């Protein structure tokens, strides 16, 4: 082993991250935030956006017949990725149904799911002042059961979203862009620390 490798200074590996937005509407701030993350990711990180729009409501009877293709595709995307990035709104101070539903499908079968041991990072945007803090906090509880490694800090809590995105949904607020870039760099480090090697 050479000196650089001994000091942990070897070249940093490329990372693939699966991302999804927990809102189905076309003009979703959270989808826009996820698109901004694709642009702002560190050079070694590629974020591939997964679509959850066609995932049906969780039903164990349907699952027993085999995962519907949108569910299977979602699980494959997570399994193939080094980490999972979620941009979710907050609904009634909690996790929106579509976000939780997608996680519920992905959590199956328990203990052997694609979420087991997966590094996760959460972001959220809201036009209000709460920044999705309570929704994110609730979502973190699910990752205790799925044994996923949700990054504790930094957080991305985007408040007053309507002032930070332009009419095309581009994140134009420079301090927010810088914060998202730092958050994604921290997520790359988090994956290095806790992620399983593929
Ligand atoms: C059913 C419902 C409940 C909501 N509850 C909250 C809430 O608890 N906190 C909050 O900040 N915004 C709440 N909102 C407003 C959302 O933050 C807002 O609709 C946001 O644009 C949704 O995210 P999106 O733009 O990604 O679709 C709620 C919206 C809906 C439709």
PDB file of C-alpha atoms and ligand atoms in Angstrom:
ATOM      1  CA  UNK A   1       0.000   0.000   0.000  1.00  0.00           C
ATOM      2  CA  UNK A   2       1.434   3.403  -0.914  1.00  0.00           C
ATOM      3  CA  UNK A   3       1.613   6.410   1.424  1.00  0.00           C
ATOM      4  CA  UNK A   4      -1.414   8.189  -0.086  1.00  0.00           C
ATOM      5  CA  UNK A   5      -3.594   5.103   0.289  1.00  0.00           C
ATOM      6  CA  UNK A   6      -2.391   4.624   3.866  1.00  0.00           C
ATOM      7  CA  UNK A   7      -3.367   8.221   4.624  1.00  0.00           C
ATOM      8  CA  UNK A   8      -6.792   7.664   3.053  1.00  0.00           C
ATOM      9  CA  UNK A   9      -5.973  10.084   0.260  1.00  0.00           C
ATOM     10  CA  UNK A  10      -6.673   7.801  -2.687  1.00  0.00           C
ATOM     11  CA  UNK A  11      -8.841   8.928  -5.590  1.00  0.00           C
ATOM     12  CA  UNK A  12     -12.474   9.353  -4.529  1.00  0.00           C
ATOM     13  CA  UNK A  13     -14.822   6.848  -6.091  1.00  0.00           C
ATOM     14  CA  UNK A  14     -17.663   7.800  -8.402  1.00  0.00           C
ATOM     15  CA  UNK A  15     -21.078   7.693  -6.754  1.00  0.00           C
ATOM     16  CA  UNK A  16     -24.513   7.072  -8.215  1.00  0.00           C
ATOM     17  CA  UNK A  17     -27.482   8.367  -6.250  1.00  0.00           C
ATOM     18  CA  UNK A  18     -31.144   7.615  -6.924  1.00  0.00           C
ATOM     19  CA  UNK A  19     -33.396  10.610  -6.289  1.00  0.00           C
ATOM     20  CA  UNK A  20     -37.123  11.081  -6.170  1.00  0.00           C
ATOM     21  CA  UNK A  21     -39.544  13.900  -5.490  1.00  0.00           C
ATOM     22  CA  UNK A  22     -42.445  13.236  -3.148  1.00  0.00           C
ATOM     23  CA  UNK A  23     -44.858  15.373  -5.126  1.00  0.00           C
ATOM     24  CA  UNK A  24     -46.612  14.436  -8.347  1.00  0.00           C
ATOM     25  CA  UNK A  25     -47.557  17.892  -9.579  1.00  0.00           C
ATOM     26  CA  UNK A  26     -45.734  19.206 -12.631  1.00  0.00           C
ATOM     27  CA  UNK A  27     -44.702  22.528 -11.069  1.00  0.00           C
ATOM     28  CA  UNK A  28     -43.601  20.943  -7.775  1.00  0.00           C
ATOM     29  CA  UNK A  29     -41.010  22.961  -5.855  1.00  0.00           C
ATOM     30  CA  UNK A  30     -39.592  19.689  -4.583  1.00  0.00           C
ATOM     31  CA  UNK A  31     -39.152  18.317  -8.101  1.00  0.00           C
ATOM     32  CA  UNK A  32     -37.440  21.608  -8.978  1.00  0.00           C
ATOM     33  CA  UNK A  33     -35.210  21.265  -5.918  1.00  0.00           C
ATOM     34  CA  UNK A  34     -34.249  17.762  -7.017  1.00  0.00           C
ATOM     35  CA  UNK A  35     -33.438  19.047 -10.516  1.00  0.00           C
ATOM     36  CA  UNK A  36     -31.232  21.712  -8.925  1.00  0.00           C
ATOM     37  CA  UNK A  37     -29.472  18.974  -6.960  1.00  0.00           C
ATOM     38  CA  UNK A  38     -28.639  17.178 -10.229  1.00  0.00           C
ATOM     39  CA  UNK A  39     -26.814  20.340 -11.342  1.00  0.00           C
ATOM     40  CA  UNK A  40     -25.184  21.066  -7.994  1.00  0.00           C
ATOM     41  CA  UNK A  41     -23.901  17.581  -7.147  1.00  0.00           C
ATOM     42  CA  UNK A  42     -20.147  17.183  -6.710  1.00  0.00           C
ATOM     43  CA  UNK A  43     -18.367  16.045  -9.858  1.00  0.00           C
ATOM     44  CA  UNK A  44     -18.070  12.448  -8.720  1.00  0.00           C
ATOM     45  CA  UNK A  45     -21.800  12.136  -7.904  1.00  0.00           C
ATOM     46  CA  UNK A  46     -24.443  11.377 -10.524  1.00  0.00           C
ATOM     47  CA  UNK A  47     -28.064  11.752  -9.439  1.00  0.00           C
ATOM     48  CA  UNK A  48     -30.539   9.665 -11.429  1.00  0.00           C
ATOM     49  CA  UNK A  49     -34.152  10.739 -10.946  1.00  0.00           C
ATOM     50  CA  UNK A  50     -36.690   7.977 -10.332  1.00  0.00           C
ATOM     51  CA  UNK A  51     -40.372   8.527 -11.067  1.00  0.00           C
ATOM     52  CA  UNK A  52     -42.877   7.424  -8.455  1.00  0.00           C
ATOM     53  CA  UNK A  53     -46.000   8.683 -10.259  1.00  0.00           C
ATOM     54  CA  UNK A  54     -47.129   5.205 -11.368  1.00  0.00           C
ATOM     55  CA  UNK A  55     -46.482   3.432  -8.058  1.00  0.00           C
ATOM     56  CA  UNK A  56     -49.884   2.170  -6.834  1.00  0.00           C
ATOM     57  CA  UNK A  57     -51.085   2.418  -3.241  1.00  0.00           C
ATOM     58  CA  UNK A  58     -49.418  -0.315  -1.203  1.00  0.00           C
ATOM     59  CA  UNK A  59     -51.502  -3.492  -1.114  1.00  0.00           C
ATOM     60  CA  UNK A  60     -50.098  -6.734   0.286  1.00  0.00           C
ATOM     61  CA  UNK A  61     -52.411  -8.768  -1.964  1.00  0.00           C
ATOM     62  CA  UNK A  62     -50.969  -7.062  -5.059  1.00  0.00           C
ATOM     63  CA  UNK A  63     -47.452  -7.505  -3.674  1.00  0.00           C
ATOM     64  CA  UNK A  64     -48.103 -11.229  -3.169  1.00  0.00           C
ATOM     65  CA  UNK A  65     -48.674 -11.530  -6.937  1.00  0.00           C
ATOM     66  CA  UNK A  66     -45.310  -9.854  -7.585  1.00  0.00           C
ATOM     67  CA  UNK A  67     -44.252  -6.203  -7.536  1.00  0.00           C
ATOM     68  CA  UNK A  68     -46.015  -4.096 -10.177  1.00  0.00           C
ATOM     69  CA  UNK A  69     -43.432  -2.885 -12.738  1.00  0.00           C
ATOM     70  CA  UNK A  70     -43.262   0.738 -11.427  1.00  0.00           C
ATOM     71  CA  UNK A  71     -42.463  -0.666  -7.974  1.00  0.00           C
ATOM     72  CA  UNK A  72     -39.914  -3.124  -9.348  1.00  0.00           C
ATOM     73  CA  UNK A  73     -38.257  -0.312 -11.336  1.00  0.00           C
ATOM     74  CA  UNK A  74     -38.143   1.903  -8.237  1.00  0.00           C
ATOM     75  CA  UNK A  75     -36.567  -0.870  -6.173  1.00  0.00           C
ATOM     76  CA  UNK A  76     -34.029  -1.607  -8.924  1.00  0.00           C
ATOM     77  CA  UNK A  77     -33.051   2.070  -9.025  1.00  0.00           C
ATOM     78  CA  UNK A  78     -32.457   2.132  -5.267  1.00  0.00           C
ATOM     79  CA  UNK A  79     -30.623  -1.201  -5.267  1.00  0.00           C
ATOM     80  CA  UNK A  80     -28.261  -0.023  -8.004  1.00  0.00           C
ATOM     81  CA  UNK A  81     -27.498   3.280  -6.273  1.00  0.00           C
ATOM     82  CA  UNK A  82     -24.938   4.120  -3.606  1.00  0.00           C
ATOM     83  CA  UNK A  83     -27.464   6.374  -1.892  1.00  0.00           C
ATOM     84  CA  UNK A  84     -31.024   7.663  -1.976  1.00  0.00           C
ATOM     85  CA  UNK A  85     -31.918  11.367  -2.135  1.00  0.00           C
ATOM     86  CA  UNK A  86     -35.488  12.435  -1.349  1.00  0.00           C
ATOM     87  CA  UNK A  87     -37.000  15.863  -1.936  1.00  0.00           C
ATOM     88  CA  UNK A  88     -40.338  15.875  -0.201  1.00  0.00           C
ATOM     89  CA  UNK A  89     -43.021  18.371   0.734  1.00  0.00           C
ATOM     90  CA  UNK A  90     -44.632  18.352   4.160  1.00  0.00           C
ATOM     91  CA  UNK A  91     -48.385  17.746   4.346  1.00  0.00           C
ATOM     92  CA  UNK A  92     -50.246  18.531   7.553  1.00  0.00           C
ATOM     93  CA  UNK A  93     -46.955  18.522   9.422  1.00  0.00           C
ATOM     94  CA  UNK A  94     -46.157  15.005   8.240  1.00  0.00           C
ATOM     95  CA  UNK A  95     -44.943  12.918   5.300  1.00  0.00           C
ATOM     96  CA  UNK A  96     -47.108  13.156   2.151  1.00  0.00           C
ATOM     97  CA  UNK A  97     -48.825   9.907   1.241  1.00  0.00           C
ATOM     98  CA  UNK A  98     -47.014   9.452  -2.067  1.00  0.00           C
ATOM     99  CA  UNK A  99     -43.609   9.781  -0.385  1.00  0.00           C
ATOM    100  CA  UNK A 100     -44.457   7.333   2.390  1.00  0.00           C
ATOM    101  CA  UNK A 101     -46.158   4.947  -0.035  1.00  0.00           C
ATOM    102  CA  UNK A 102     -43.040   4.743  -2.198  1.00  0.00           C
ATOM    103  CA  UNK A 103     -40.894   4.101   0.885  1.00  0.00           C
ATOM    104  CA  UNK A 104     -43.363   1.488   2.157  1.00  0.00           C
ATOM    105  CA  UNK A 105     -43.112  -0.483  -1.103  1.00  0.00           C
ATOM    106  CA  UNK A 106     -39.320  -0.148  -1.133  1.00  0.00           C
ATOM    107  CA  UNK A 107     -39.143  -1.353   2.484  1.00  0.00           C
ATOM    108  CA  UNK A 108     -40.354  -4.822   1.510  1.00  0.00           C
ATOM    109  CA  UNK A 109     -39.390  -7.464   2.392  1.00  0.00           C
ATOM    110  CA  UNK A 110     -38.418  -6.243   5.859  1.00  0.00           C
ATOM    111  CA  UNK A 111     -34.748  -6.689   6.829  1.00  0.00           C
ATOM    112  CA  UNK A 112     -33.852  -7.685   3.258  1.00  0.00           C
ATOM    113  CA  UNK A 113     -35.141  -4.616   1.448  1.00  0.00           C
ATOM    114  CA  UNK A 114     -33.213  -2.362  -0.917  1.00  0.00           C
ATOM    115  CA  UNK A 115     -33.296   0.252   1.866  1.00  0.00           C
ATOM    116  CA  UNK A 116     -31.359  -1.931   4.306  1.00  0.00           C
ATOM    117  CA  UNK A 117     -27.989  -0.263   4.914  1.00  0.00           C
ATOM    118  CA  UNK A 118     -28.691   2.407   2.286  1.00  0.00           C
ATOM    119  CA  UNK A 119     -27.389   5.933   2.902  1.00  0.00           C
ATOM    120  CA  UNK A 120     -30.264   8.426   2.603  1.00  0.00           C
ATOM    121  CA  UNK A 121     -30.408  12.217   2.420  1.00  0.00           C
ATOM    122  CA  UNK A 122     -33.558  14.305   2.827  1.00  0.00           C
ATOM    123  CA  UNK A 123     -34.417  17.700   1.382  1.00  0.00           C
ATOM    124  CA  UNK A 124     -37.672  19.608   1.370  1.00  0.00           C
ATOM    125  CA  UNK A 125     -39.197  22.806   0.057  1.00  0.00           C
ATOM    126  CA  UNK A 126     -42.317  24.663   1.050  1.00  0.00           C
ATOM    127  CA  UNK A 127     -43.779  28.064   0.236  1.00  0.00           C
ATOM    128  CA  UNK A 128     -44.330  28.504   3.980  1.00  0.00           C
ATOM    129  CA  UNK A 129     -41.867  29.106   6.795  1.00  0.00           C
ATOM    130  CA  UNK A 130     -41.480  25.610   8.253  1.00  0.00           C
ATOM    131  CA  UNK A 131     -39.132  24.304   5.566  1.00  0.00           C
ATOM    132  CA  UNK A 132     -40.661  20.779   5.843  1.00  0.00           C
ATOM    133  CA  UNK A 133     -38.817  20.253   9.157  1.00  0.00           C
ATOM    134  CA  UNK A 134     -41.622  18.279  10.786  1.00  0.00           C
ATOM    135  CA  UNK A 135     -42.313  16.189   7.684  1.00  0.00           C
ATOM    136  CA  UNK A 136     -38.619  15.293   7.376  1.00  0.00           C
ATOM    137  CA  UNK A 137     -38.439  14.476  11.053  1.00  0.00           C
ATOM    138  CA  UNK A 138     -41.348  12.052  10.668  1.00  0.00           C
ATOM    139  CA  UNK A 139     -39.807  10.455   7.570  1.00  0.00           C
ATOM    140  CA  UNK A 140     -36.589   9.799   9.510  1.00  0.00           C
ATOM    141  CA  UNK A 141     -38.542   7.484  11.809  1.00  0.00           C
ATOM    142  CA  UNK A 142     -39.290   5.145   8.891  1.00  0.00           C
ATOM    143  CA  UNK A 143     -35.572   4.839   8.205  1.00  0.00           C
ATOM    144  CA  UNK A 144     -34.992   3.551  11.726  1.00  0.00           C
ATOM    145  CA  UNK A 145     -37.131   0.520  10.922  1.00  0.00           C
ATOM    146  CA  UNK A 146     -35.699   0.031   7.427  1.00  0.00           C
ATOM    147  CA  UNK A 147     -32.145   0.243   8.839  1.00  0.00           C
ATOM    148  CA  UNK A 148     -31.264   3.002   6.367  1.00  0.00           C
ATOM    149  CA  UNK A 149     -28.582   5.537   7.253  1.00  0.00           C
ATOM    150  CA  UNK A 150     -30.268   8.931   7.063  1.00  0.00           C
ATOM    151  CA  UNK A 151     -27.665  11.696   7.151  1.00  0.00           C
ATOM    152  CA  UNK A 152     -28.301  13.790  10.298  1.00  0.00           C
ATOM    153  CA  UNK A 153     -26.678  17.046   9.156  1.00  0.00           C
ATOM    154  CA  UNK A 154     -26.629  19.299   7.216  1.00  0.00           C
ATOM    155  CA  UNK A 155     -30.334  19.708   6.490  1.00  0.00           C
ATOM    156  CA  UNK A 156     -32.006  21.268   3.472  1.00  0.00           C
ATOM    157  CA  UNK A 157     -35.127  23.070   4.697  1.00  0.00           C
ATOM    158  CA  UNK A 158     -36.190  25.407   1.899  1.00  0.00           C
ATOM    159  CA  UNK A 159     -38.625  28.074   3.136  1.00  0.00           C
ATOM    160  CA  UNK A 160     -40.514  30.645   1.070  1.00  0.00           C
ATOM    161  CA  UNK A 161     -39.861  28.533  -2.021  1.00  0.00           C
ATOM    162  CA  UNK A 162     -41.941  30.762  -4.282  1.00  0.00           C
ATOM    163  CA  UNK A 163     -39.304  33.494  -3.819  1.00  0.00           C
ATOM    164  CA  UNK A 164     -36.339  31.217  -4.612  1.00  0.00           C
ATOM    165  CA  UNK A 165     -37.351  29.538  -7.883  1.00  0.00           C
ATOM    166  CA  UNK A 166     -38.074  31.294 -11.173  1.00  0.00           C
ATOM    167  CA  UNK A 167     -41.171  30.687 -13.297  1.00  0.00           C
ATOM    168  CA  UNK A 168     -39.417  27.772 -15.067  1.00  0.00           C
ATOM    169  CA  UNK A 169     -38.770  26.110 -11.700  1.00  0.00           C
ATOM    170  CA  UNK A 170     -35.064  26.911 -11.695  1.00  0.00           C
ATOM    171  CA  UNK A 171     -33.519  27.446  -8.271  1.00  0.00           C
ATOM    172  CA  UNK A 172     -32.152  30.970  -8.650  1.00  0.00           C
ATOM    173  CA  UNK A 173     -31.377  31.943  -5.056  1.00  0.00           C
ATOM    174  CA  UNK A 174     -27.577  31.819  -4.812  1.00  0.00           C
ATOM    175  CA  UNK A 175     -27.266  31.164  -1.024  1.00  0.00           C
ATOM    176  CA  UNK A 176     -29.718  28.243  -1.379  1.00  0.00           C
ATOM    177  CA  UNK A 177     -27.759  26.872  -4.358  1.00  0.00           C
ATOM    178  CA  UNK A 178     -24.537  27.065  -2.334  1.00  0.00           C
ATOM    179  CA  UNK A 179     -26.191  25.331   0.614  1.00  0.00           C
ATOM    180  CA  UNK A 180     -27.539  22.499  -1.568  1.00  0.00           C
ATOM    181  CA  UNK A 181     -24.070  22.054  -3.114  1.00  0.00           C
ATOM    182  CA  UNK A 182     -22.510  21.804   0.384  1.00  0.00           C
ATOM    183  CA  UNK A 183     -25.243  19.384   1.476  1.00  0.00           C
ATOM    184  CA  UNK A 184     -24.529  17.115  -1.514  1.00  0.00           C
ATOM    185  CA  UNK A 185     -20.784  17.219  -0.860  1.00  0.00           C
ATOM    186  CA  UNK A 186     -21.552  16.185   2.726  1.00  0.00           C
ATOM    187  CA  UNK A 187     -23.770  13.379   1.406  1.00  0.00           C
ATOM    188  CA  UNK A 188     -20.886  12.087  -0.733  1.00  0.00           C
ATOM    189  CA  UNK A 189     -18.712  11.996   2.412  1.00  0.00           C
ATOM    190  CA  UNK A 190     -21.557  10.304   4.323  1.00  0.00           C
ATOM    191  CA  UNK A 191     -21.841   7.598   1.651  1.00  0.00           C
ATOM    192  CA  UNK A 192     -18.079   7.050   1.871  1.00  0.00           C
ATOM    193  CA  UNK A 193     -18.365   6.636   5.637  1.00  0.00           C
ATOM    194  CA  UNK A 194     -21.474   4.483   5.973  1.00  0.00           C
ATOM    195  CA  UNK A 195     -22.276   3.122   2.536  1.00  0.00           C
ATOM    196  CA  UNK A 196     -21.819  -0.439   1.476  1.00  0.00           C
ATOM    197  CA  UNK A 197     -19.446  -1.024  -1.397  1.00  0.00           C
ATOM    198  CA  UNK A 198     -21.296  -2.207  -4.476  1.00  0.00           C
TER     199      UNK A 198
HETATM  200  C1  LIG B   1     -52.784  18.510   1.860  1.00  0.00           C
HETATM  201  C2  LIG B   1     -51.738  19.575   2.012  1.00  0.00           C
HETATM  202  C3  LIG B   1     -51.185  19.792   3.257  1.00  0.00           C
HETATM  203  C4  LIG B   1     -50.161  20.734   3.413  1.00  0.00           C
HETATM  204  N1  LIG B   1     -49.555  20.866   4.640  1.00  0.00           N
HETATM  205  C5  LIG B   1     -48.454  21.639   4.744  1.00  0.00           C
HETATM  206  C6  LIG B   1     -47.688  21.633   5.946  1.00  0.00           C
HETATM  207  O1  LIG B   1     -47.978  20.961   6.911  1.00  0.00           O
HETATM  208  N2  LIG B   1     -46.558  22.395   5.992  1.00  0.00           N
HETATM  209  C7  LIG B   1     -46.173  23.169   4.919  1.00  0.00           C
HETATM  210  O2  LIG B   1     -45.145  23.831   5.003  1.00  0.00           O
HETATM  211  N3  LIG B   1     -46.891  23.202   3.778  1.00  0.00           N
HETATM  212  C8  LIG B   1     -48.012  22.454   3.662  1.00  0.00           C
HETATM  213  N4  LIG B   1     -48.722  22.438   2.487  1.00  0.00           N
HETATM  214  C9  LIG B   1     -48.322  23.328   1.395  1.00  0.00           C
HETATM  215  C10 LIG B   1     -47.229  22.672   0.569  1.00  0.00           C
HETATM  216  O3  LIG B   1     -45.981  22.952   1.178  1.00  0.00           O
HETATM  217  C11 LIG B   1     -47.257  23.236  -0.850  1.00  0.00           C
HETATM  218  O4  LIG B   1     -48.432  22.840  -1.489  1.00  0.00           O
HETATM  219  C12 LIG B   1     -46.040  22.794  -1.643  1.00  0.00           C
HETATM  220  O5  LIG B   1     -45.986  23.540  -2.827  1.00  0.00           O
HETATM  221  C13 LIG B   1     -46.061  21.306  -1.929  1.00  0.00           C
HETATM  222  O6  LIG B   1     -44.854  20.889  -2.492  1.00  0.00           O
HETATM  223  P1  LIG B   1     -44.625  20.809  -4.058  1.00  0.00           P
HETATM  224  O7  LIG B   1     -44.507  22.240  -4.545  1.00  0.00           O
HETATM  225  O8  LIG B   1     -43.344  20.064  -4.216  1.00  0.00           O
HETATM  226  O9  LIG B   1     -45.804  20.115  -4.687  1.00  0.00           O
HETATM  227  C14 LIG B   1     -49.746  21.513   2.307  1.00  0.00           C
HETATM  228  C15 LIG B   1     -50.344  21.293   1.053  1.00  0.00           C
HETATM  229  C16 LIG B   1     -51.326  20.340   0.910  1.00  0.00           C
HETATM  230  C17 LIG B   1     -51.892  20.077  -0.465  1.00  0.00           C
END
